[in-house]
Coordinates of C-alpha atoms in Angstrom, one line a residue:
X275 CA -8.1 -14.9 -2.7
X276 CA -9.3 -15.6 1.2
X277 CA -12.8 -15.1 1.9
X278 CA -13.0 -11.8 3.5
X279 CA -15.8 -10.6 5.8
X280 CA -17.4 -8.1 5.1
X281 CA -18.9 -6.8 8.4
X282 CA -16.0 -6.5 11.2
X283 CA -18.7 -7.8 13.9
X284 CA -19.7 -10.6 12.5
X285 CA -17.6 -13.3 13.4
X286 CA -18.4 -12.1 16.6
X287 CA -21.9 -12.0 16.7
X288 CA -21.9 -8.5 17.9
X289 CA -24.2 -5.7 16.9
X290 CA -21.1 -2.5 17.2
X291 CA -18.2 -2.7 14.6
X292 CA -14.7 -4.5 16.0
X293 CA -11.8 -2.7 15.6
X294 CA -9.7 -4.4 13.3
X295 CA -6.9 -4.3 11.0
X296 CA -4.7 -6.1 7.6
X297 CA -1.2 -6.4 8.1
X298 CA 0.5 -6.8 5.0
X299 CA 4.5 -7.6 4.7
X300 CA 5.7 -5.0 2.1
X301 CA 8.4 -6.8 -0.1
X302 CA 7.8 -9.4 -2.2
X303 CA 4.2 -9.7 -0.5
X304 CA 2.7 -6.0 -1.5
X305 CA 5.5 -5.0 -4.1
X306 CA 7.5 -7.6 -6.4
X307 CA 11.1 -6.6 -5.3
X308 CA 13.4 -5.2 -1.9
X309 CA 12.0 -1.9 -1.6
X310 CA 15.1 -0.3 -0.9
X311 CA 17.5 -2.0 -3.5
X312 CA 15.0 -0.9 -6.1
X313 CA 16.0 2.3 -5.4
X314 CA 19.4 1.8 -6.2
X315 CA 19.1 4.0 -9.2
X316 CA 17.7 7.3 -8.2
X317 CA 20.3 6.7 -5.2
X318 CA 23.3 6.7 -7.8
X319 CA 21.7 9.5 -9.8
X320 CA 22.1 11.9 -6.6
X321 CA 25.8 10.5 -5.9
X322 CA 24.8 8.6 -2.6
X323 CA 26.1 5.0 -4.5
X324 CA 29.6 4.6 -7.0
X325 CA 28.5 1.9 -9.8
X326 CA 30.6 -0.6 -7.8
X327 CA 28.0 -0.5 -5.5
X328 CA 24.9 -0.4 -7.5
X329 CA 26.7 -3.6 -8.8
X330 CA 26.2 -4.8 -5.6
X331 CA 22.9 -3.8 -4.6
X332 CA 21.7 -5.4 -7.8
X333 CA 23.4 -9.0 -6.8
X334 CA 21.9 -8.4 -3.8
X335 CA 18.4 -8.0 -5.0
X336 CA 19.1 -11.1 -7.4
X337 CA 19.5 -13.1 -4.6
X338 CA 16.9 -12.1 -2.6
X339 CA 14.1 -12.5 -5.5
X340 CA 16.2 -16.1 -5.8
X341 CA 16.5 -17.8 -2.6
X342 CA 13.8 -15.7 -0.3
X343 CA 14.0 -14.1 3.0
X344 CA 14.9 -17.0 5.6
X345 CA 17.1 -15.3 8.6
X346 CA 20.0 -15.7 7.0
X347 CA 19.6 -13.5 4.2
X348 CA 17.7 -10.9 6.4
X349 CA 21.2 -10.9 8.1
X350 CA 23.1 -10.3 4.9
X351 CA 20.6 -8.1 4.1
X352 CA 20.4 -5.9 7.0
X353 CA 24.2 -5.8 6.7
X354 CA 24.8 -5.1 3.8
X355 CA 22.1 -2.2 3.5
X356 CA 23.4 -0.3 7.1
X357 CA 26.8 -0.5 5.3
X358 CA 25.8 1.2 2.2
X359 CA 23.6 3.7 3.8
X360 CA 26.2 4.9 6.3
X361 CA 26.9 8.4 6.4
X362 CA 24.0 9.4 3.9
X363 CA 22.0 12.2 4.4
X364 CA 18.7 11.5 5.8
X365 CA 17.0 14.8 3.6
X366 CA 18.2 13.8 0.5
X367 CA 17.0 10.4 1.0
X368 CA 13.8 11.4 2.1
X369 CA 13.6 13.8 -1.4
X370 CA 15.2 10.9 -3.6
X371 CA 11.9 8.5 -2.4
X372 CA 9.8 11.1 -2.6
X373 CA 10.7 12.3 -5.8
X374 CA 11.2 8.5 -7.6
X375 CA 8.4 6.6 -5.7
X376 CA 5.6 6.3 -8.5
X377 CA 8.7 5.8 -11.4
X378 CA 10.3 3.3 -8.9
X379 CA 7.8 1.1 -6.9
X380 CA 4.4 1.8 -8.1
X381 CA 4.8 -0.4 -10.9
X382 CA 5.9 -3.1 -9.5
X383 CA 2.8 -3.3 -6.8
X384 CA 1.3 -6.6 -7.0
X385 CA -2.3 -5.6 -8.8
X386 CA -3.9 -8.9 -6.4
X387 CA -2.3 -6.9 -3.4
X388 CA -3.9 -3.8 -4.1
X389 CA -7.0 -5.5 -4.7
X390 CA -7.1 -6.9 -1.5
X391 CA -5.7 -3.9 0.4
X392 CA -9.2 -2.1 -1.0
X393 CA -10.9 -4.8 0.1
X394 CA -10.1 -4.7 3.5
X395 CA -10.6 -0.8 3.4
X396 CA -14.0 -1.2 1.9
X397 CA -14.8 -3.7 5.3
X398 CA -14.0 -0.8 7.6
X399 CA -10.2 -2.5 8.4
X400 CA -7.3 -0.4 8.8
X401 CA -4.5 -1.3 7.2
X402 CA -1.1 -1.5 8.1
X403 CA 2.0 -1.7 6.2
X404 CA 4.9 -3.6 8.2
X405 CA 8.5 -4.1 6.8
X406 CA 12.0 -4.6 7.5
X407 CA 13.6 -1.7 5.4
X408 CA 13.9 1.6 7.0
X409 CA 10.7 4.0 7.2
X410 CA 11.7 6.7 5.1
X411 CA 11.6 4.3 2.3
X412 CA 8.7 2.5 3.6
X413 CA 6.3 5.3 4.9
X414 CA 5.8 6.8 1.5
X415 CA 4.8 3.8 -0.3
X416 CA 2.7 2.9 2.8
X417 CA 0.3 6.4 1.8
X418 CA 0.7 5.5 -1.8
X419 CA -1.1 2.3 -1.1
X420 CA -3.6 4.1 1.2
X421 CA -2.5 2.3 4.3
X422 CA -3.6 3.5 8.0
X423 CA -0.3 2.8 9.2
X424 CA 3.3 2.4 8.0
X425 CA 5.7 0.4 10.8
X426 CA 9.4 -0.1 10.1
X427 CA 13.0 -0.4 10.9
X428 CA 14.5 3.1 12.3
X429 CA 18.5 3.7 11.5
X430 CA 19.9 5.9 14.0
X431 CA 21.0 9.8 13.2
X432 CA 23.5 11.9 13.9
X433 CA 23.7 15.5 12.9
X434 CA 21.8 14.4 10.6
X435 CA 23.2 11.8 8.6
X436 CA 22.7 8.0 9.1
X437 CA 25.5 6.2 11.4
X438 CA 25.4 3.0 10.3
X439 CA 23.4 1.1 13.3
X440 CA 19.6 0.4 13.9
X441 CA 17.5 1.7 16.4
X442 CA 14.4 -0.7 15.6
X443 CA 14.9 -3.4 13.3
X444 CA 11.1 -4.7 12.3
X445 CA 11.9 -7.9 11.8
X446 CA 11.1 -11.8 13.6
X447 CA 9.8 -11.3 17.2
X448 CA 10.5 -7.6 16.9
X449 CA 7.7 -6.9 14.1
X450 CA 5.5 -9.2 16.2
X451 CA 6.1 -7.1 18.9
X452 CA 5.2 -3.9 17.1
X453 CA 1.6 -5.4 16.0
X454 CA 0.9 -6.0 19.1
X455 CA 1.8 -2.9 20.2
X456 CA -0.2 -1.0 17.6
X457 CA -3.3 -3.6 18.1
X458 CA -3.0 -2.1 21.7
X459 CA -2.6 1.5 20.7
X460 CA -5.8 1.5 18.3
X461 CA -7.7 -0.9 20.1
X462 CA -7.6 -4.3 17.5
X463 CA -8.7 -6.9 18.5
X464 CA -6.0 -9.2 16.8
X465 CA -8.3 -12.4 16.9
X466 CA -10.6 -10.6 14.0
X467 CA -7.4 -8.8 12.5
X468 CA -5.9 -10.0 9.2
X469 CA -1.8 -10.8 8.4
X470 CA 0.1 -11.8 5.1
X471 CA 3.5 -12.2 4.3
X472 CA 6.1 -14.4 1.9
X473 CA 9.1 -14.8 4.5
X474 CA 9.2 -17.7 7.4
X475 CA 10.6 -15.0 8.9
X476 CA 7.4 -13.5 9.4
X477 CA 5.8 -16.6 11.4
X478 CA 5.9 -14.8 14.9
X479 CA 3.2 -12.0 13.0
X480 CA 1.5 -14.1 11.4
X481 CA 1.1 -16.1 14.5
X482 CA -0.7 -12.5 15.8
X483 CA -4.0 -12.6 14.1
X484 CA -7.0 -14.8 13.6
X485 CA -6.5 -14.5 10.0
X486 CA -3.0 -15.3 8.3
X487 CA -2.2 -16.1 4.9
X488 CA 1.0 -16.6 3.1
X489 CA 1.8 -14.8 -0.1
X490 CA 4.2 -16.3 -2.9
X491 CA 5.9 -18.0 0.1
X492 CA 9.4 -18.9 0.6
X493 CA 10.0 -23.3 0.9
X494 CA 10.1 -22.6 4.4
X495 CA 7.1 -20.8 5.1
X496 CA 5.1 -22.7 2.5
X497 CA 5.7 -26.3 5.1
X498 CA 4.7 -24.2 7.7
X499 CA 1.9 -22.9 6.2
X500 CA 0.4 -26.1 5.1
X501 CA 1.5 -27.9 8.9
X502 CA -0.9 -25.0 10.2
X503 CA -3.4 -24.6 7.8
X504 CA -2.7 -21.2 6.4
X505 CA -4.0 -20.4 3.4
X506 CA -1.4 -19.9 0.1
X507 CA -2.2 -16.9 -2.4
X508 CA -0.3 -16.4 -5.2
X509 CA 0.4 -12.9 -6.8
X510 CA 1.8 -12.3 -10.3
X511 CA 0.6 -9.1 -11.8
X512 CA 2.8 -6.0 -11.0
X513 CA 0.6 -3.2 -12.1
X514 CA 1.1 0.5 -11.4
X515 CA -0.7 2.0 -9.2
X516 CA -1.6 4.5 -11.8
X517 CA -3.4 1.6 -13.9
X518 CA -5.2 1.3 -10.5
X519 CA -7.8 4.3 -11.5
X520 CA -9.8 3.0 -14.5
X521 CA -11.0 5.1 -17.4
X522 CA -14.5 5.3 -17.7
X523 CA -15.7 2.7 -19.7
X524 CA -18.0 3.6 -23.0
X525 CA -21.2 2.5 -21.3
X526 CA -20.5 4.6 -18.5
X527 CA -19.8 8.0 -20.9
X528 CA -22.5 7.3 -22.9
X529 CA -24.7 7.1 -19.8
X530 CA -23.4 10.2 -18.6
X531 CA -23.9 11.8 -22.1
X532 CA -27.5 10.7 -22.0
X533 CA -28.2 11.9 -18.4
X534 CA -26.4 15.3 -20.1
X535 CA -28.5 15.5 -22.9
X536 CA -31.9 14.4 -20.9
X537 CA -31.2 17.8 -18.3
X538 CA -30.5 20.1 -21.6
X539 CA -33.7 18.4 -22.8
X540 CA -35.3 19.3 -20.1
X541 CA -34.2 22.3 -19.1
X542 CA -34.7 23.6 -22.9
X543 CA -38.3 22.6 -23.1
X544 CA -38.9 23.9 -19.6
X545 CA -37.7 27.6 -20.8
X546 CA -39.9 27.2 -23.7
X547 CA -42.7 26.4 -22.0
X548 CA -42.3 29.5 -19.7
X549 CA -41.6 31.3 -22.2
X550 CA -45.1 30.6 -23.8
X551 CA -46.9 30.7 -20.7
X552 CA -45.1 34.2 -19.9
X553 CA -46.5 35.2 -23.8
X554 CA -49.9 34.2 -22.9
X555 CA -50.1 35.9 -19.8
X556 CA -49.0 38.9 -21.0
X557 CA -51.8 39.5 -24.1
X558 CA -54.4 38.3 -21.1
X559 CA -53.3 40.9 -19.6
X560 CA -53.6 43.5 -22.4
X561 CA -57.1 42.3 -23.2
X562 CA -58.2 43.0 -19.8
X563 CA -56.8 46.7 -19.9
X564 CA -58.3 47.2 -23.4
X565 CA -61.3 45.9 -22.0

């Protein structure tokens, strides 16, 4: 894990806090698949794919987990999901996510990704989730993960339905582009900001910030990496994000018990002992009335 600094000034040597944020590549970098092929499912459930094309969509995730994310396979990619999306409704795919997100995706968060996401929160970064898939698919696992932002590809719409070409793709130069763009917007300052990603594909955003690193990286980006002197994580621990909130541990309910048991304690030998002064009082007074 890459030393992270705890105080957003102090590379700096400045007394104010520096506006700063973690950008963080979504598939295969945050989550362990294609975020949108993993939803082949739930989409065949609700009628949107025939099982000829969940065939598909699972060859199509093979390969990608397989042979990476150079620009080749972002092409095939890109194609292949515009052509299956094509006439969809944009609603139902918004309730289909919505509805399947913590089934679908949540497990298959990389735990050392959501560990570093709160680490970056816990420094006073934002963080920003930017991906390639489209952002009805990508903005609700962004808020899942507690991200600032969510920045993706846009399809365009008509009448409500999807037609089939891109408005934004949020990929190469492009995704570059939109960092700086939001680094501009919120007022980053991208030298103290923070990148990660798996795809050579990614280089130009990387290339952004002060402080890249390279997840479970492709060949390609792994040579480039070491030519620049990136540093190399690896992640392997899909966790749910559920698993994410820990019980309390047995020390920490027995403490609780005893702190519960010490104000009881307390509060029961505070009544008694107003309750004997209150007794004592009240026969002084009688004596003095007798008297």
């Amino acid at each position: 894990m890459p030393a992270i600094s705890a105080d957003p000034a102090a590379d700096s040597g400045q007394s104010s806090p520096i506006r700063a944020a973690a950008f963080f590549d979504l598939d295969k970098t945050v989550i362990a698949r294609s975020s949108v092929l993993a939803f082949s499912k739930p989409f065949f459930n609700q009628g949107l794919l025939n099982r000829r094309s969940v065939l598909k969509s699972s060859y199509a995730q093979f390969l990608f987990l397989m042979s990476g994310a150079d620009h080749d396979q972002m092409d095939r990619m890109r194609s292949f999901v515009t052509a299956m999306c094509t006439g969809w409704d944009v609603e139902q795919v918004k309730s289909v996510v919505n509805e399947t997100l913590h089934e679908v995706v949540t497990p298959l968060v990389f735990a050392e990704a959501a560990d570093l996401i709160a680490g970056h929160r816990l420094c006073g970064r934002d963080v920003v989730i930017v991906s390639a898939s489209g952002e009805e698919v990508v903005a609700p696992i962004a808020k899942a993960l507690g991200a600032t932002h969510a920045m993706a590809s846009q399809m365009v719409v008509e009448d409500g339905r999807y037609t089939g070409e891109i408005a934004f793709y949020c990929y190469g130069e492009a995704k570059a582009a939109a960092v700086r763009e939001l680094a501009e917007r919120e007022a980053y300052q991208l030298e103290h900001c923070y990148a990660y990603s798996d795809s050579v594909t990614d280089v130009p955003m990387l290339s952004e910030v002060g402080h890249p690193a390279v997840v479970n990286p492709d060949r390609a980006l792994r040579k480039e990496a070491a030519a620049r002197g990136w540093p190399t994580l690896t992640f392997t621990k899909p966790v749910s994000l559920r698993d994410r909130l820990p019980a309390p541990s047995r020390a920490a309910v027995a403490t609780s018990a005893a702190v519960a048991l010490t104000a009881l304690a307390s509060g029961a030998i505070g009544y008694l002992a107003f309750s004997r002064f209150a007794e004592l009082r009240a026969k002084q007074t009688k004596r003095n009335k007798d008297s």
